Coordinates of C-alpha atoms and ligand atoms in Angstrom, one line a residue:
M455 CA 0.0 0.0 0.0
A456 CA 1.2 3.5 -0.8
T457 CA 2.3 5.5 2.2
S458 CA -0.3 8.2 1.4
D459 CA -3.1 5.6 1.5
I460 CA -2.2 4.3 4.9
D461 CA -1.8 8.0 6.1
I462 CA -5.4 8.7 5.1
L463 CA -6.8 5.5 6.5
Y464 CA -5.0 6.1 9.7
S465 CA -6.3 9.6 10.1
Q466 CA -9.8 8.4 9.5
H467 CA -9.2 5.6 12.0
M468 CA -8.0 8.1 14.6
A469 CA -11.1 10.2 14.1
V470 CA -13.3 7.1 14.7
L471 CA -11.4 6.2 17.9
Q472 CA -11.6 9.8 19.2
R473 CA -15.4 9.8 18.7
R474 CA -15.7 6.4 20.4
A475 CA -13.5 7.5 23.3
D476 CA -15.6 10.7 23.7
E477 CA -18.8 8.6 24.0
A478 CA -17.1 6.0 26.3
L479 CA -16.0 8.8 28.7
R480 CA -19.5 10.3 28.6
R481 CA -21.0 7.0 29.6
G482 CA -18.5 6.4 32.3
G483 CA -18.6 9.9 33.6
Y484 CA -14.9 10.6 33.2
D485 CA -12.9 13.5 31.6
H486 CA -9.9 11.7 30.2
L487 CA -9.1 8.3 28.7
L488 CA -5.6 7.0 29.7
I489 CA -4.1 3.9 28.1
P490 CA -0.8 2.6 29.5
S491 CA 1.0 0.4 27.0
G492 CA 1.8 -2.1 29.8
S493 CA 5.1 -3.1 31.4
L494 CA 7.5 -6.0 31.4
H495 CA 6.7 -8.9 33.7
Y496 CA 9.4 -11.0 35.4
Q497 CA 9.7 -14.6 36.2
L498 CA 9.6 -15.5 39.9
F499 CA 12.9 -14.8 41.7
D500 CA 14.5 -14.1 38.3
D501 CA 15.5 -11.1 36.2
R502 CA 14.2 -12.9 33.1
D503 CA 11.2 -11.2 31.6
Y504 CA 8.2 -12.8 29.9
P505 CA 7.6 -11.7 26.3
Y506 CA 6.1 -8.3 26.4
A507 CA 2.5 -8.1 25.3
V508 CA 1.3 -4.6 24.6
N509 CA -2.1 -3.5 25.9
P510 CA -4.5 -4.2 23.0
H511 CA -6.2 -0.8 23.6
F512 CA -2.8 0.9 23.1
K513 CA -2.1 -0.8 19.8
H514 CA -5.7 0.1 18.7
W515 CA -4.5 3.7 18.6
L516 CA -1.0 3.2 17.5
P517 CA 0.9 0.7 15.4
L518 CA 3.4 0.2 18.2
T519 CA 3.8 -3.2 19.8
Q520 CA 7.1 -2.9 21.6
L521 CA 6.8 0.2 23.8
P522 CA 6.6 -0.6 27.5
D523 CA 5.7 2.0 30.1
S524 CA 4.3 4.5 27.6
W525 CA 0.8 6.2 27.7
L526 CA -1.8 7.3 25.3
V527 CA -4.0 10.1 26.6
H528 CA -7.2 11.2 25.1
T529 CA -9.1 14.3 26.3
P530 CA -12.3 15.3 24.3
G531 CA -11.6 18.2 22.0
K532 CA -7.8 17.8 22.2
R533 CA -5.2 16.0 20.0
P534 CA -4.2 12.6 21.4
Q535 CA -1.1 12.8 23.5
L536 CA 1.5 10.0 23.4
I537 CA 4.0 9.7 26.3
Y538 CA 6.8 7.7 24.7
L539 CA 9.4 6.0 26.8
Q540 CA 12.7 5.9 25.1
P541 CA 14.9 5.0 28.1
S542 CA 18.6 5.7 28.4
D543 CA 19.7 2.0 28.4
Y544 CA 22.8 0.4 27.2
W545 CA 21.7 -3.2 28.0
H546 CA 18.9 -3.4 25.5
V547 CA 17.9 -1.9 22.2
V548 CA 15.6 1.0 23.0
P549 CA 12.6 2.0 20.9
E550 CA 13.5 4.1 17.9
A551 CA 12.7 7.8 17.8
P552 CA 9.1 8.0 16.6
S553 CA 8.7 8.0 12.9
G554 CA 6.4 6.9 10.2
W555 CA 2.9 7.6 8.9
W556 CA 1.3 7.7 12.3
V557 CA 3.4 10.5 14.0
D558 CA 1.5 13.5 12.7
Q559 CA -1.7 12.4 14.3
V560 CA -0.5 12.6 17.9
D561 CA 1.5 15.0 20.1
I562 CA 4.5 13.1 21.3
H563 CA 6.4 13.6 24.6
I564 CA 9.6 11.6 24.9
I565 CA 10.5 10.5 28.4
R566 CA 13.6 8.6 29.7
K567 CA 12.1 7.0 32.8
P568 CA 8.6 5.6 33.4
E569 CA 8.0 8.0 36.3
E570 CA 8.6 11.0 34.0
A571 CA 5.1 10.3 32.7
L572 CA 3.5 11.5 35.9
P573 CA 3.6 15.3 35.4
L574 CA 2.3 14.8 31.8
L575 CA -0.8 12.8 32.8
P576 CA -4.0 14.9 33.2
K577 CA -5.2 15.8 36.7
P578 CA -6.9 14.8 38.9
A579 CA -6.3 11.1 38.5
A580 CA -9.8 10.4 39.8
R581 CA -11.3 12.0 36.6
C582 CA -9.4 9.5 34.4
A583 CA -10.7 6.3 33.0
I584 CA -7.5 4.2 32.9
I585 CA -7.7 1.1 30.7
G586 CA -4.9 -1.3 31.4
E587 CA -3.4 -4.1 33.5
R588 CA -2.8 -3.6 37.2
Q589 CA 1.0 -3.6 36.9
S590 CA 0.8 -0.4 34.8
A591 CA -0.1 1.7 37.9
L592 CA 2.0 4.8 38.2
G593 CA 1.4 6.7 41.5
E594 CA -2.3 7.6 41.7
Y595 CA -2.8 6.5 38.1
A596 CA -3.9 2.9 38.7
P597 CA -6.0 1.3 35.9
N598 CA -9.6 1.3 37.0
N599 CA -11.1 -0.2 33.8
P600 CA -14.6 1.3 34.4
Q601 CA -17.1 -1.3 33.2
A602 CA -19.2 1.2 31.2
V603 CA -16.2 2.4 29.4
V604 CA -14.8 -1.0 28.7
D605 CA -18.1 -2.4 27.5
Y606 CA -18.5 0.4 25.1
L607 CA -15.0 0.3 23.7
H608 CA -15.0 -3.5 23.4
Y609 CA -18.3 -3.5 21.6
Q610 CA -17.2 -0.8 19.2
R611 CA -13.9 -2.7 18.5
S612 CA -16.0 -5.2 16.6
Y613 CA -16.4 -2.7 13.8
K614 CA -13.1 -2.5 12.0
T615 CA -12.1 0.6 10.2
G616 CA -10.6 0.7 6.7
Y617 CA -7.1 1.1 8.4
E618 CA -7.6 -2.0 10.5
L619 CA -8.8 -4.1 7.5
A620 CA -5.7 -3.0 5.5
L621 CA -3.4 -4.2 8.3
M622 CA -5.3 -7.4 8.6
R623 CA -5.0 -8.1 4.9
E624 CA -1.3 -7.7 5.2
A625 CA -1.2 -10.1 8.2
Q626 CA -2.8 -12.6 5.8
R627 CA -0.2 -12.2 3.2
I628 CA 2.6 -12.7 5.8
A629 CA 1.0 -15.9 7.2
V630 CA 0.4 -17.3 3.8
R631 CA 4.2 -17.1 3.0
G632 CA 4.6 -19.3 6.1
H633 CA 1.9 -21.7 5.1
R634 CA 3.5 -22.2 1.7
A635 CA 6.9 -22.9 3.2
A636 CA 5.4 -25.2 5.8
V637 CA 3.6 -27.5 3.3
R638 CA 6.8 -27.8 1.3
A639 CA 8.6 -28.9 4.5
F640 CA 5.8 -31.4 5.2
R641 CA 6.2 -32.9 1.7
E642 CA 10.0 -33.2 2.4
G643 CA 9.2 -35.4 5.4
L644 CA 10.5 -32.9 8.0
S645 CA 9.6 -32.9 11.7
E646 CA 7.0 -30.7 13.3
F647 CA 9.8 -28.5 14.8
E648 CA 11.5 -28.2 11.4
I649 CA 8.2 -27.3 9.7
H650 CA 7.6 -24.7 12.4
M651 CA 11.1 -23.2 11.8
A652 CA 10.4 -23.1 8.0
Y653 CA 7.2 -21.3 8.8
C654 CA 8.9 -18.7 11.1
S655 CA 11.7 -18.2 8.6
A656 CA 9.2 -17.5 5.7
T657 CA 7.1 -15.1 7.8
G658 CA 10.1 -13.4 9.4
Q659 CA 8.2 -13.8 12.7
D660 CA 8.9 -16.1 15.6
A661 CA 6.9 -17.3 18.6
V662 CA 7.1 -13.9 20.2
D663 CA 5.8 -12.1 17.2
A664 CA 3.1 -14.6 16.2
P665 CA -0.5 -13.9 17.5
Y666 CA -0.7 -17.4 19.0
R667 CA 1.5 -20.5 19.3
N668 CA 1.8 -22.3 16.0
I669 CA -0.1 -25.6 15.8
V670 CA 2.0 -27.8 13.6
A671 CA 0.5 -31.3 13.8
L672 CA 1.5 -34.5 12.0
D673 CA -0.8 -37.5 11.8
T674 CA -2.8 -38.2 15.0
H675 CA -1.5 -34.9 16.6
G676 CA -4.1 -33.2 14.4
A677 CA -6.7 -34.6 16.8
V678 CA -5.4 -32.4 19.7
L679 CA -7.2 -29.2 19.0
H680 CA -4.4 -27.0 20.5
Y681 CA -1.4 -29.2 19.8
T682 CA 1.7 -27.0 20.3
E683 CA 4.3 -29.6 21.2
L684 CA 6.5 -29.3 18.0
G685 CA 7.9 -32.9 17.9
R686 CA 11.5 -33.2 16.9
T687 CA 11.3 -36.6 15.2
R688 CA 10.8 -36.9 11.5
P689 CA 7.8 -39.2 10.7
A690 CA 8.8 -42.6 9.1
Y691 CA 5.9 -42.1 6.8
P692 CA 3.7 -39.0 7.2
H693 CA 0.0 -39.4 6.6
S694 CA -1.4 -35.9 7.3
F695 CA -0.5 -32.4 8.3
L696 CA -2.7 -29.8 10.1
I697 CA -1.2 -26.4 10.4
D698 CA -3.0 -23.6 12.3
A699 CA -0.7 -20.6 12.2
G700 CA -1.0 -16.8 11.8
A701 CA 1.0 -13.7 11.7
S702 CA 0.9 -10.2 13.2
H703 CA 1.1 -6.9 11.4
C704 CA 1.2 -3.7 13.4
G705 CA -0.6 -5.5 16.2
Y706 CA -3.3 -7.2 14.1
A707 CA -3.6 -10.9 13.7
S708 CA -4.4 -13.5 11.1
D709 CA -5.5 -17.0 12.1
I710 CA -5.3 -19.6 9.3
T711 CA -5.6 -23.4 9.3
R712 CA -5.0 -25.8 6.4
T713 CA -4.9 -29.6 6.4
Y714 CA -3.1 -31.8 3.9
A715 CA -2.9 -35.5 3.1
Y716 CA 0.5 -36.9 2.2
D717 CA -1.1 -39.3 -0.2
T718 CA -3.3 -37.2 -2.5
A719 CA -5.1 -40.3 -3.8
S720 CA -6.3 -41.2 -0.3
E721 CA -9.8 -41.1 1.0
F722 CA -8.6 -38.6 3.7
H723 CA -7.6 -36.3 0.8
A724 CA -11.1 -36.5 -0.5
L725 CA -12.4 -35.8 3.0
I726 CA -10.3 -32.7 3.2
D727 CA -11.6 -31.6 -0.2
A728 CA -15.2 -32.0 1.0
T729 CA -14.5 -30.1 4.1
D730 CA -12.7 -27.4 2.2
A731 CA -15.6 -26.9 -0.2
A732 CA -18.0 -26.8 2.7
Q733 CA -15.9 -24.2 4.5
I734 CA -16.0 -22.0 1.4
G735 CA -19.8 -22.2 1.5
M736 CA -19.8 -21.4 5.2
G737 CA -17.7 -18.3 4.6
R738 CA -20.3 -17.1 2.1
S739 CA -22.9 -17.1 4.8
V740 CA -21.1 -14.3 6.6
R741 CA -23.7 -11.6 5.9
A742 CA -25.1 -8.7 7.8
G743 CA -28.1 -10.0 9.8
A744 CA -26.9 -13.6 10.0
D745 CA -26.8 -15.0 13.5
Y746 CA -23.4 -16.6 14.1
K747 CA -25.0 -19.1 16.4
Q748 CA -27.1 -20.3 13.5
L749 CA -24.1 -20.5 11.2
H750 CA -22.4 -22.7 13.8
L751 CA -25.5 -25.0 14.0
D752 CA -25.7 -25.1 10.2
A753 CA -22.0 -26.0 10.1
H754 CA -22.8 -29.1 12.3
L755 CA -25.4 -30.2 9.8
T756 CA -23.0 -29.7 6.9
L757 CA -20.2 -31.6 8.5
A758 CA -22.4 -34.4 9.7
G759 CA -23.6 -34.6 6.1
I760 CA -20.0 -35.1 4.9
L761 CA -19.4 -37.7 7.6
K762 CA -22.6 -39.5 6.3
D763 CA -21.4 -39.3 2.7
F764 CA -18.1 -40.9 3.8
G765 CA -19.8 -43.7 5.6
V766 CA -18.8 -42.6 9.1
L767 CA -22.2 -41.7 10.3
K768 CA -25.3 -43.9 9.8
V769 CA -27.9 -41.3 10.9
S770 CA -29.2 -38.1 9.3
P771 CA -27.3 -34.8 10.0
E772 CA -30.3 -33.5 11.9
E773 CA -30.3 -36.6 14.2
A774 CA -26.5 -36.3 14.6
L775 CA -26.8 -32.7 15.8
A776 CA -29.8 -33.4 18.0
T777 CA -28.1 -36.3 19.8
G778 CA -24.7 -34.6 20.2
V779 CA -23.1 -37.1 17.9
S780 CA -21.8 -34.4 15.5
G781 CA -20.2 -32.7 18.5
A782 CA -17.9 -35.7 19.0
F783 CA -16.4 -35.1 15.6
F784 CA -16.6 -31.2 15.7
P785 CA -16.1 -30.3 19.3
H786 CA -15.2 -26.6 18.9
G787 CA -17.0 -23.5 17.7
L788 CA -17.3 -22.4 14.1
G789 CA -15.0 -19.5 14.9
H790 CA -14.5 -16.2 16.8
P791 CA -14.0 -12.5 16.3
L792 CA -10.5 -11.6 15.1
G793 CA -8.5 -8.4 15.2
L794 CA -6.1 -7.0 17.8
Q795 CA -6.3 -10.3 19.6
V796 CA -6.6 -13.7 17.9
H797 CA -9.7 -14.4 20.0
D798 CA -10.9 -10.8 19.9
V799 CA -13.2 -9.2 22.4
A800 CA -17.0 -8.9 22.4
G801 CA -17.9 -12.2 20.8
F802 CA -20.8 -12.5 23.2
A803 CA -21.6 -8.9 23.8
A804 CA -25.4 -8.2 23.9
S805 CA -24.9 -4.4 23.5
D806 CA -22.5 -1.6 24.0
K807 CA -23.9 -1.3 27.5
G808 CA -22.8 -4.9 28.4
G809 CA -24.7 -8.1 28.7
T810 CA -24.0 -11.5 27.2
I811 CA -25.7 -13.5 24.4
A812 CA -25.8 -17.1 25.6
R813 CA -24.4 -20.0 23.6
P814 CA -26.8 -22.5 22.2
Q815 CA -27.5 -25.4 24.7
G816 CA -24.9 -28.1 24.2
H817 CA -22.3 -26.0 22.5
P818 CA -20.0 -24.8 25.3
A819 CA -17.0 -24.1 23.0
L820 CA -18.6 -21.6 20.7
R821 CA -16.8 -18.2 21.0
M822 CA -19.2 -16.0 19.2
T823 CA -23.0 -15.5 19.5
R824 CA -23.6 -12.2 17.8
V825 CA -25.7 -11.2 14.9
L826 CA -23.3 -10.1 12.2
E827 CA -22.9 -6.5 11.1
P828 CA -20.7 -4.8 8.5
G829 CA -17.1 -4.3 9.7
M830 CA -17.0 -7.4 11.8
V831 CA -14.1 -9.8 11.1
M832 CA -14.3 -13.4 12.2
T833 CA -12.9 -16.8 11.5
I834 CA -14.7 -19.6 9.8
E835 CA -13.0 -22.8 10.9
P836 CA -15.0 -26.0 10.6
G837 CA -13.3 -29.2 11.5
I838 CA -13.7 -33.0 11.5
Y839 CA -11.6 -34.8 14.1
F840 CA -11.0 -38.4 15.2
I841 CA -10.4 -37.8 18.9
D842 CA -9.9 -41.0 20.9
L843 CA -11.3 -39.5 24.1
L844 CA -14.6 -38.3 22.6
L845 CA -15.0 -41.3 20.4
S846 CA -14.6 -43.7 23.3
E847 CA -17.3 -41.8 25.2
L848 CA -19.6 -41.9 22.2
R849 CA -18.9 -45.6 21.7
Q850 CA -19.9 -46.3 25.3
G851 CA -23.1 -44.2 25.2
A852 CA -26.6 -44.5 23.9
H853 CA -25.7 -43.3 20.4
A854 CA -22.9 -45.7 19.5
G855 CA -25.1 -47.2 16.8
S856 CA -25.1 -43.9 14.9
V857 CA -21.5 -44.5 13.8
D858 CA -19.8 -47.1 11.6
W859 CA -16.8 -47.8 13.8
S860 CA -14.8 -49.5 11.1
R861 CA -14.9 -46.2 9.1
V862 CA -13.7 -44.3 12.2
D863 CA -10.8 -46.8 12.5
A864 CA -9.9 -46.1 8.9
F865 CA -9.5 -42.4 9.5
R866 CA -8.0 -42.4 13.0
R867 CA -4.4 -42.3 12.0
Y868 CA -5.0 -38.9 10.2
G869 CA -6.0 -37.1 13.3
G870 CA -8.3 -34.5 12.0
I871 CA -9.1 -31.7 9.6
R872 CA -9.6 -28.0 10.1
I873 CA -9.9 -25.4 7.5
E874 CA -9.8 -21.8 8.7
D875 CA -10.2 -18.5 6.9
N876 CA -10.7 -15.0 8.1
V877 CA -13.8 -13.3 6.7
V878 CA -15.1 -9.7 6.8
C879 CA -18.8 -9.0 7.0
T880 CA -19.7 -6.2 4.6
E881 CA -22.9 -4.4 3.4
G882 CA -23.0 -7.0 0.6
D883 CA -21.0 -10.1 -0.2
P884 CA -18.6 -11.2 2.4
E885 CA -14.9 -10.6 1.9
N886 CA -12.8 -13.7 2.6
I887 CA -9.4 -12.1 3.2
T888 CA -7.5 -15.4 3.4
R889 CA -8.2 -17.1 0.0
P890 CA -7.0 -14.2 -2.1
A891 CA -3.7 -14.2 -0.2
F892 CA -3.2 -17.9 -1.1
A893 CA -4.3 -17.3 -4.7
S894 CA -1.8 -14.5 -5.1
V895 CA 1.1 -16.8 -4.4
E896 CA -0.1 -19.9 -6.3
Ligands
LIG854 N1 -5.6 -20.7 16.4 C1 -6.5 -20.8 17.4 C2 -7.9 -20.7 16.9 O1 -8.1 -21.1 15.7 O2 -8.8 -20.3 17.5
LIG855 MN1 -9.3 -19.5 15.1
LIG856 MN1 -6.6 -21.0 14.2

């Protein structure tokens, strides 16, 4: 993207955030919004720090993800103030002098020590809504996270600005470079760890940069939903490969899963193809007014239909859903909101004043229950798994007869399938931002 485009998008984004902040302060009854960037955390009895994770509210305003002990201050009617810690430190690399397309939108105050922020913060502290983690407290300025302010800001965060969408599209392109390298490494017979390293090398991001820990799962490991072990042994003969890995760009996440069969003539390959085609269809259902709960239930019916076509289920999709049998093969939700956090906020929010929309009965893993509106970004990630724990429960229960167990046994060694794209709800047709990123490198 040309620098001038991102300049314009960012200034529009900042205007939106300032309007939202004004309203949040009005609702909470405060005069100023303060957002500390967060501080380093140390391991017990050690001087070793945990990877720094910036306050997501801070990176909503600024594309800065490595700036501990800094503050964003918003006062209605004034330009945003950035208190920017650039310490005098010869042990570590210090943040660079502020530069880039964002600097003109804020007044910047450089400080050399965290406490130098104190005289720059608006007074009195009691009139400030301070959104952050407890460890960010500086004197009287302790995060209070007023509920009315947080509820409003989190709800509004669901509606991505053009600036945010541009950054999220770039996070797709970065992750796709990694996915391409990873599948090549799988075809070469490399270990999970080696595939992970190939991924990191191709994205230029490691575990600290990535929005979540890479799931690099060979064979039955694909049946562990959040498998993050990274085995060091090369498989004697690989059967399948499930990779769930994203990338970050200016603080925004992508969250992408693909599944591959080593033998492209296998029945498992055909099962992947069927799931992939179904997933594309599910992505097309991301439309304003659609209820995400219903999309999740529809996904159960579609996946149960695939399992019936492949001879795994002996009952109708409707019966499989009603009896919970489909849940043994698809035990997670269809997806979740995505943005500054991989599992972004407000997936259950009933309104900008708080409240929760309940999950459908029997679907405790669903992470989003909202009715879709333009600007929301979410994942669509159906899966079919062969998980020993869940299948043995099913086999001992009242609905064991719904399943052809010989067909289950034929698929067990492949672990599972998940196909995950990131989709934007618009005024019209949905925008799948993942598939074009793959298409552009194929
Ligand atoms: N990568 C975690 C998830 O898909 O939700
Ligand atoms: Mn996801
Ligand atoms: Mn994922």
